[in-house]
Amino acid sequence: MKYPPSLVALIRELSRLPGIGPKSAQRLAFHLFEQPREDIERLAGALLEAKRDLHVCPICFNITDADRCDVCADPTRDQNTVCVVEEPGDVIAIERSGEYRGLYHVLHGVLSPMNGVGPDKLHIKPLLPRVQEGMEVILATGTTVEGDATALYLQRLLEPLGAVVSRIAYGLPVGGALEYADEVTLGRALTGRQRVTKA
């Protein structure tokens, strides 16, 4: 059985979204078809409005609808600390923790020579003028091969500028049992262990 051309086009467009394969796109298309017209119009309007109003912050490259993002515009943030992340979603995740009050810099990806992503394709160059001697730069890229390579590349660029470069800790999740941890996670947790201070 052949699908109508408009349904095929919808499935094709949905499958272009990250993490959405052909089967998921098909399920989404059928779900959307079953929704009231008003809901679909509201969704379409939200997509168009987001595309029209959102842009990257000219300072940190986070997503914003203002001249500068909320973090860059907030004078109470620690101006001597910059946390470098891969994607705008990482900013939201760190902010949810409530443990960080510094600034951010969003790379919009990681180094991946196999996929043709070199330093020139990331927002690395605009980071350099933001870094001053003695400033802490926290490298919060992922623990993938590409994330680690990006962190190492940034470390080599930033240390000669006099920055104090640190990497986020990684290892066991809170409440996790050792027996369920994989070898790499457990190894990194042991390598990154911290001395217990007196209470």
Coordinates of N, CA and C in Angstrom, one line a residue:
M1 N 0.8 -1.2 0.0 CA 0.0 0.0 0.0 C 0.9 1.2 0.0
K2 N 0.5 2.2 -0.8 CA 1.3 3.5 -0.9 C 0.6 4.5 0.0
Y3 N 1.4 5.3 0.7 CA 0.9 6.4 1.5 C 0.7 7.6 0.6
P4 N -0.3 8.4 0.9 CA -0.5 9.7 0.2 C 0.8 10.5 0.2
P5 N 1.0 11.3 -0.9 CA 2.3 12.1 -1.0 C 2.5 13.0 0.2
S6 N 1.4 13.6 0.7 CA 1.5 14.6 1.8 C 2.0 13.8 3.1
L7 N 1.5 12.6 3.3 CA 1.9 11.8 4.5 C 3.4 11.4 4.3
V8 N 3.8 11.0 3.1 CA 5.2 10.6 2.8 C 6.1 11.8 3.1
A9 N 5.7 13.0 2.7 CA 6.5 14.2 2.9 C 6.6 14.5 4.4
L10 N 5.5 14.4 5.1 CA 5.6 14.6 6.6 C 6.5 13.6 7.3
I11 N 6.4 12.4 6.9 CA 7.3 11.3 7.5 C 8.7 11.7 7.2
R12 N 9.0 12.0 6.0 CA 10.4 12.3 5.5 C 10.9 13.5 6.3
E13 N 10.1 14.6 6.5 CA 10.6 15.7 7.3 C 10.8 15.4 8.7
L14 N 9.9 14.7 9.3 CA 10.0 14.3 10.7 C 11.3 13.4 11.0
S15 N 11.6 12.6 10.0 CA 12.7 11.7 10.2 C 14.0 12.4 10.1
R16 N 14.0 13.7 9.6 CA 15.2 14.5 9.6 C 15.6 15.0 10.9
L17 N 14.7 14.9 11.9 CA 15.0 15.4 13.2 C 15.9 14.5 13.9
P18 N 16.8 15.0 14.8 CA 17.8 14.1 15.5 C 17.1 13.1 16.4
G19 N 17.5 11.9 16.3 CA 17.0 10.8 17.2 C 15.7 10.3 16.7
I20 N 15.2 10.7 15.5 CA 13.9 10.2 15.0 C 14.2 9.4 13.7
G21 N 14.0 8.1 13.8 CA 14.2 7.3 12.6 C 12.9 7.2 11.9
P22 N 12.9 6.4 10.8 CA 11.7 6.3 10.0 C 10.5 5.7 10.7
K23 N 10.7 4.8 11.6 CA 9.5 4.2 12.3 C 8.9 5.2 13.3
S24 N 9.8 5.9 14.0 CA 9.4 7.0 15.0 C 8.7 8.1 14.2
A25 N 9.2 8.5 13.0 CA 8.6 9.5 12.2 C 7.2 9.1 11.8
Q26 N 7.1 7.9 11.4 CA 5.8 7.4 11.0 C 4.8 7.4 12.1
R27 N 5.2 7.0 13.3 CA 4.3 7.1 14.5 C 3.9 8.5 14.8
L28 N 4.9 9.4 14.7 CA 4.6 10.8 15.0 C 3.6 11.4 13.9
A29 N 3.8 11.0 12.7 CA 3.0 11.5 11.6 C 1.5 11.0 11.8
F30 N 1.3 9.8 12.2 CA 0.0 9.3 12.5 C -0.6 9.9 13.7
H31 N 0.2 10.2 14.7 CA -0.3 10.9 15.9 C -0.7 12.3 15.6
L32 N 0.1 13.0 14.8 CA -0.3 14.4 14.4 C -1.6 14.4 13.6
F33 N -1.7 13.4 12.7 CA -2.9 13.3 11.9 C -4.2 13.2 12.7
E34 N -4.1 12.5 13.9 CA -5.2 12.3 14.8 C -5.6 13.5 15.7
Q35 N -4.7 14.5 15.7 CA -4.9 15.6 16.6 C -5.8 16.7 16.0
P36 N -6.5 17.4 16.8 CA -7.4 18.5 16.3 C -6.6 19.5 15.5
R37 N -7.2 20.1 14.5 CA -6.6 21.1 13.6 C -5.9 22.2 14.4
E38 N -6.6 22.7 15.5 CA -6.1 23.8 16.4 C -4.8 23.4 17.0
D39 N -4.7 22.2 17.4 CA -3.4 21.7 18.0 C -2.3 21.8 17.0
I40 N -2.5 21.3 15.8 CA -1.5 21.3 14.8 C -1.1 22.8 14.4
E41 N -2.1 23.6 14.3 CA -1.8 25.0 14.0 C -1.0 25.7 15.1
R42 N -1.3 25.3 16.4 CA -0.6 25.9 17.5 C 0.9 25.4 17.4
L43 N 1.1 24.1 17.1 CA 2.4 23.5 17.0 C 3.2 24.2 15.8
A44 N 2.5 24.4 14.7 CA 3.2 25.0 13.5 C 3.5 26.5 13.9
G45 N 2.6 27.1 14.6 CA 2.9 28.5 15.0 C 4.1 28.6 15.9
A46 N 4.1 27.7 16.9 CA 5.3 27.7 17.8 C 6.6 27.4 17.1
L47 N 6.6 26.6 16.1 CA 7.8 26.3 15.3 C 8.2 27.5 14.6
L48 N 7.3 28.2 13.9 CA 7.6 29.4 13.1 C 8.1 30.5 14.0
E49 N 7.4 30.7 15.2 CA 7.8 31.7 16.1 C 9.2 31.5 16.7
A50 N 9.5 30.3 17.0 CA 10.8 30.0 17.5 C 11.9 30.3 16.5
K51 N 11.6 29.9 15.2 CA 12.6 30.1 14.2 C 12.8 31.6 13.9
R52 N 11.7 32.4 14.1 CA 11.7 33.8 13.8 C 12.4 34.6 15.0
D53 N 12.1 34.2 16.2 CA 12.6 35.0 17.4 C 13.9 34.5 18.0
L54 N 14.2 33.2 17.9 CA 15.4 32.7 18.6 C 16.7 32.9 17.7
H55 N 17.8 33.2 18.4 CA 19.1 33.3 17.8 C 20.1 33.0 18.8
V56 N 21.4 33.0 18.5 CA 22.4 32.7 19.4 C 22.9 34.0 20.1
C57 N 23.2 33.9 21.4 CA 23.8 35.0 22.1 C 25.1 35.4 21.5
P58 N 25.4 36.7 21.2 CA 26.6 37.0 20.6 C 27.9 36.9 21.5
I59 N 27.6 36.6 22.8 CA 28.7 36.5 23.7 C 29.1 35.0 23.9
C60 N 28.1 34.2 24.3 CA 28.3 32.8 24.8 C 27.8 31.8 23.8
F61 N 27.0 32.2 22.8 CA 26.4 31.3 21.8 C 25.3 30.4 22.3
N62 N 24.7 30.7 23.5 CA 23.5 30.0 24.0 C 22.4 30.6 23.2
I63 N 21.2 29.9 23.2 CA 20.0 30.3 22.5 C 19.3 31.4 23.3
T64 N 18.8 32.4 22.7 CA 18.1 33.5 23.3 C 17.2 34.2 22.4
D65 N 16.2 34.9 22.9 CA 15.3 35.8 22.1 C 15.6 37.2 22.4
A66 N 16.6 37.5 23.2 CA 17.0 38.9 23.5 C 18.4 39.3 22.9
D67 N 18.8 40.5 23.2 CA 20.1 40.9 22.7 C 21.2 40.0 23.2
R68 N 21.1 39.7 24.5 CA 22.1 38.8 25.2 C 21.2 37.8 26.0
C69 N 21.8 36.6 26.2 CA 21.1 35.6 27.0 C 20.9 36.0 28.4
D70 N 20.1 35.4 29.2 CA 19.8 35.7 30.6 C 21.1 35.6 31.4
V71 N 21.9 34.6 31.2 CA 23.2 34.4 31.9 C 24.1 35.6 31.7
C72 N 24.4 35.9 30.4 CA 25.3 37.0 30.1 C 24.8 38.3 30.6
A73 N 23.5 38.5 30.6 CA 22.9 39.8 31.0 C 22.8 39.9 32.6
D74 N 23.1 38.9 33.3 CA 23.0 38.9 34.8 C 24.3 39.3 35.4
P75 N 24.4 40.5 36.0 CA 25.6 41.0 36.6 C 26.0 40.3 37.9
T76 N 25.1 39.5 38.5 CA 25.4 38.7 39.7 C 26.1 37.4 39.4
R77 N 26.3 37.0 38.2 CA 27.0 35.8 37.8 C 28.5 36.0 38.1
D78 N 29.2 34.9 38.4 CA 30.6 35.0 38.6 C 31.3 35.2 37.3
Q79 N 31.9 36.4 37.1 CA 32.5 36.7 35.9 C 33.9 36.1 35.7
N80 N 34.4 35.4 36.7 CA 35.8 34.8 36.6 C 35.7 33.3 36.3
T81 N 34.6 32.8 36.0 CA 34.4 31.4 35.7 C 33.6 31.2 34.4
V82 N 34.1 30.4 33.5 CA 33.4 30.1 32.2 C 33.3 28.6 32.1
C83 N 32.1 28.1 31.9 CA 31.9 26.7 31.7 C 31.6 26.4 30.2
V84 N 32.5 25.7 29.6 CA 32.4 25.4 28.2 C 31.6 24.1 28.0
V85 N 30.5 24.2 27.2 CA 29.6 23.0 27.0 C 29.5 22.8 25.5
E86 N 29.0 21.6 25.1 CA 28.8 21.2 23.7 C 27.6 21.9 23.1
E87 N 26.5 21.8 23.8 CA 25.2 22.3 23.2 C 24.4 23.1 24.1
P88 N 23.4 23.9 23.6 CA 22.6 24.7 24.5 C 21.8 23.9 25.6
G89 N 21.5 22.7 25.3 CA 20.8 21.8 26.2 C 21.6 21.5 27.4
D90 N 23.0 21.6 27.3 CA 23.9 21.3 28.4 C 23.8 22.5 29.4
V91 N 23.6 23.7 28.9 CA 23.4 24.8 29.8 C 22.2 24.6 30.7
I92 N 21.1 24.2 30.1 CA 19.9 24.0 30.9 C 20.1 22.9 32.0
A93 N 20.8 21.8 31.6 CA 21.1 20.7 32.5 C 22.0 21.2 33.7
I94 N 23.0 22.0 33.4 CA 23.9 22.5 34.5 C 23.1 23.5 35.4
E95 N 22.3 24.3 34.8 CA 21.5 25.3 35.5 C 20.5 24.6 36.5
R96 N 20.0 23.5 36.0 CA 19.0 22.7 36.9 C 19.7 22.2 38.1
S97 N 21.0 22.0 38.1 CA 21.7 21.5 39.2 C 21.8 22.5 40.4
G98 N 21.7 23.8 40.0 CA 21.8 24.8 41.0 C 23.1 25.0 41.7
E99 N 24.1 24.3 41.1 CA 25.5 24.4 41.8 C 26.5 25.3 41.1
Y100 N 26.1 25.9 40.0 CA 27.0 26.7 39.2 C 26.4 28.1 39.0
R101 N 27.3 29.2 39.2 CA 26.8 30.5 39.1 C 27.7 31.4 38.2
G102 N 28.5 30.7 37.4 CA 29.4 31.4 36.5 C 28.8 31.6 35.1
L103 N 29.6 31.9 34.1 CA 29.2 32.1 32.7 C 29.3 30.9 31.9
Y104 N 28.9 30.9 30.7 CA 28.9 29.7 29.8 C 29.6 30.1 28.5
H105 N 30.0 29.1 27.8 CA 30.4 29.2 26.3 C 29.9 28.0 25.6
V106 N 29.1 28.1 24.6 CA 28.5 26.9 24.0 C 29.2 26.7 22.6
L107 N 29.8 25.6 22.4 CA 30.6 25.3 21.2 C 29.7 24.9 20.0
H108 N 28.5 24.4 20.3 CA 27.6 23.9 19.2 C 28.2 22.7 18.5
G109 N 28.8 21.7 19.3 CA 29.3 20.5 18.8 C 30.6 20.1 19.4
V110 N 31.2 19.1 18.9 CA 32.6 18.7 19.4 C 33.4 18.4 18.1
L111 N 34.7 18.4 18.4 CA 35.6 18.0 17.3 C 35.4 16.6 16.8
S112 N 35.2 16.4 15.5 CA 35.0 15.1 15.0 C 35.6 15.0 13.6
P113 N 36.9 14.8 13.4 CA 37.5 14.8 12.1 C 36.8 13.8 11.1
M114 N 36.4 12.7 11.7 CA 35.7 11.7 10.8 C 34.5 12.2 10.1
N115 N 33.8 13.2 10.8 CA 32.6 13.8 10.3 C 32.8 15.2 9.7
G116 N 34.1 15.5 9.5 CA 34.4 16.8 8.9 C 34.2 18.0 9.9
V117 N 34.2 17.8 11.2 CA 34.1 18.9 12.2 C 35.4 19.2 12.8
G118 N 36.0 20.3 12.3 CA 37.3 20.8 12.9 C 37.0 22.0 13.8
P119 N 38.1 22.6 14.3 CA 37.9 23.7 15.2 C 37.2 24.9 14.6
D120 N 37.4 25.0 13.3 CA 36.7 26.2 12.6 C 35.2 26.0 12.5
K121 N 34.7 24.8 12.7 CA 33.2 24.6 12.6 C 32.6 24.8 14.0
L122 N 33.4 25.0 15.0 CA 32.8 25.2 16.4 C 33.1 26.7 16.8
H123 N 32.4 27.1 17.9 CA 32.6 28.4 18.4 C 33.7 28.5 19.4
I124 N 34.9 28.1 18.9 CA 36.1 28.1 19.7 C 36.8 29.4 19.7
K125 N 37.0 30.0 18.5 CA 37.7 31.3 18.4 C 37.2 32.4 19.3
P126 N 35.8 32.6 19.3 CA 35.3 33.6 20.2 C 35.4 33.4 21.7
L127 N 35.8 32.2 22.1 CA 36.1 31.9 23.5 C 37.4 32.6 24.0
L128 N 38.4 32.6 23.1 CA 39.7 33.0 23.5 C 39.8 34.4 24.1
P129 N 39.1 35.4 23.4 CA 39.2 36.8 24.0 C 38.4 36.9 25.3
R130 N 37.6 36.0 25.6 CA 36.8 36.0 26.9 C 37.7 35.6 28.1
V131 N 38.7 34.8 27.8 CA 39.5 34.2 28.8 C 40.6 35.1 29.2
Q132 N 40.7 35.4 30.5 CA 41.7 36.3 31.1 C 42.6 35.5 32.1
E133 N 43.8 36.0 32.3 CA 44.7 35.3 33.2 C 44.1 35.1 34.6
G134 N 44.2 33.9 35.1 CA 43.6 33.5 36.4 C 42.2 33.1 36.4
M135 N 41.5 33.3 35.3 CA 40.1 32.9 35.2 C 40.0 31.4 35.1
E136 N 39.0 30.8 35.7 CA 38.8 29.3 35.6 C 37.9 29.0 34.4
V137 N 38.3 28.1 33.6 CA 37.5 27.6 32.5 C 37.2 26.1 32.8
I138 N 36.0 25.8 33.0 CA 35.5 24.4 33.2 C 35.1 23.8 31.9
L139 N 35.8 22.7 31.6 CA 35.5 22.0 30.3 C 34.5 20.9 30.7
A140 N 33.2 21.2 30.2 CA 32.1 20.3 30.5 C 31.6 19.6 29.2
T141 N 32.5 19.2 28.4 CA 32.2 18.4 27.2 C 31.9 17.0 27.7
G142 N 31.2 16.2 26.8 CA 30.8 14.8 27.1 C 32.0 13.9 27.3
T143 N 31.8 12.7 27.8 CA 32.8 11.7 28.0 C 33.0 10.8 26.9
T144 N 32.6 11.2 25.7 CA 32.8 10.5 24.5 C 34.3 10.7 24.0
V145 N 34.7 9.9 23.0 CA 36.0 10.2 22.5 C 36.1 11.6 21.9
E146 N 35.1 12.0 21.2 CA 35.1 13.4 20.6 C 35.1 14.4 21.7
G147 N 34.3 14.2 22.8 CA 34.2 15.2 23.9 C 35.5 15.3 24.6
D148 N 36.2 14.2 24.8 CA 37.5 14.2 25.5 C 38.6 14.9 24.6
A149 N 38.5 14.6 23.3 CA 39.4 15.2 22.3 C 39.2 16.7 22.3
T150 N 38.0 17.1 22.3 CA 37.7 18.6 22.3 C 38.2 19.2 23.6
A151 N 38.0 18.6 24.7 CA 38.5 19.1 26.0 C 40.0 19.2 26.0
L152 N 40.7 18.2 25.5 CA 42.2 18.3 25.4 C 42.6 19.4 24.5
Y153 N 42.0 19.6 23.3 CA 42.3 20.6 22.4 C 42.1 22.0 23.1
L154 N 41.0 22.2 23.8 CA 40.7 23.4 24.5 C 41.8 23.7 25.6
Q155 N 42.1 22.7 26.3 CA 43.1 22.8 27.4 C 44.4 23.3 26.8
R156 N 44.8 22.8 25.7 CA 46.1 23.2 25.1 C 46.0 24.6 24.6
L157 N 44.8 25.1 24.2 CA 44.7 26.5 23.7 C 44.6 27.4 24.9
L158 N 44.0 27.0 26.0 CA 43.7 28.0 27.1 C 44.8 28.1 28.1
E159 N 45.5 27.0 28.4 CA 46.5 27.1 29.5 C 47.6 28.2 29.1
P160 N 48.1 28.3 27.9 CA 49.0 29.4 27.6 C 48.5 30.8 27.9
L161 N 47.1 31.0 27.9 CA 46.5 32.3 28.2 C 46.5 32.6 29.7
G162 N 46.9 31.6 30.5 CA 47.0 31.8 31.9 C 45.7 31.4 32.6
A163 N 44.8 30.7 31.9 CA 43.6 30.2 32.5 C 43.8 29.0 33.4
V164 N 43.0 28.9 34.4 CA 43.0 27.7 35.3 C 42.0 26.8 34.6
V165 N 42.4 25.7 34.0 CA 41.5 24.8 33.2 C 41.2 23.6 34.1
S166 N 39.9 23.3 34.2 CA 39.4 22.2 34.9 C 38.5 21.4 34.1
R167 N 38.3 20.2 34.4 CA 37.3 19.3 33.7 C 36.3 18.8 34.7
I168 N 35.0 18.7 34.3 CA 34.0 18.3 35.2 C 34.3 16.8 35.6
A169 N 34.0 16.5 36.8 CA 34.2 15.2 37.4 C 33.2 14.2 36.8
Y170 N 33.5 13.0 36.6 CA 32.6 12.0 36.2 C 32.9 10.7 36.8
G171 N 31.9 9.9 36.9 CA 32.0 8.6 37.6 C 30.7 8.0 37.9
L172 N 30.6 7.6 39.2 CA 29.4 6.9 39.6 C 28.2 7.9 39.9
P173 N 27.0 7.6 39.5 CA 25.9 8.4 39.8 C 25.5 8.3 41.3
V174 N 24.9 9.4 41.8 CA 24.5 9.3 43.2 C 23.5 8.2 43.4
G175 N 23.7 7.4 44.4 CA 22.7 6.3 44.6 C 23.0 5.0 43.8
G176 N 24.1 5.1 42.9 CA 24.4 3.9 42.1 C 25.2 2.9 42.8
A177 N 25.0 1.6 42.5 CA 25.7 0.5 43.1 C 26.9 0.1 42.2
L178 N 28.0 -0.2 42.9 CA 29.2 -0.5 42.2 C 29.1 -1.7 41.2
E179 N 28.3 -2.7 41.6 CA 28.2 -3.9 40.8 C 27.5 -3.6 39.5
Y180 N 26.8 -2.5 39.3 CA 26.1 -2.2 38.1 C 26.9 -1.2 37.2
A181 N 28.0 -0.7 37.7 CA 28.8 0.3 36.9 C 29.6 -0.5 35.9
D182 N 29.8 0.1 34.7 CA 30.6 -0.5 33.7 C 32.1 -0.2 34.1
E183 N 33.0 -0.9 33.4 CA 34.4 -0.8 33.8 C 35.0 0.6 33.5
V184 N 34.6 1.2 32.4 CA 35.1 2.6 32.1 C 34.7 3.6 33.2
T185 N 33.4 3.6 33.5 CA 32.8 4.5 34.5 C 33.5 4.3 35.9
L186 N 33.7 3.0 36.3 CA 34.3 2.7 37.5 C 35.7 3.1 37.5
G187 N 36.4 2.9 36.4 CA 37.8 3.3 36.3 C 38.0 4.8 36.4
R188 N 37.1 5.5 35.8 CA 37.2 7.0 35.9 C 36.8 7.5 37.2
A189 N 35.9 6.8 37.9 CA 35.6 7.2 39.3 C 36.8 7.0 40.2
L190 N 37.5 5.9 40.0 CA 38.7 5.7 40.8 C 39.8 6.7 40.5
T191 N 40.0 6.9 39.3 CA 41.1 7.9 38.9 C 40.8 9.3 39.4
G192 N 39.5 9.7 39.4 CA 39.1 11.0 39.8 C 38.7 11.1 41.3
R193 N 39.2 10.1 42.1 CA 38.8 10.1 43.5 C 39.3 11.4 44.2
Q194 N 38.7 11.8 45.3 CA 39.0 13.0 46.0 C 39.4 12.6 47.5
R195 N 40.3 13.3 48.0 CA 40.6 13.0 49.4 C 39.5 13.4 50.3
V196 N 39.2 12.6 51.3 CA 38.1 12.9 52.3 C 38.7 13.9 53.3
T197 N 38.0 15.0 53.5 CA 38.4 16.0 54.4 C 37.7 15.8 55.8
K198 N 38.4 16.3 56.8 CA 37.8 16.1 58.2 C 36.5 16.9 58.3
A199 N 35.6 16.2 59.0 CA 34.2 16.8 59.2 C 34.3 17.9 60.2

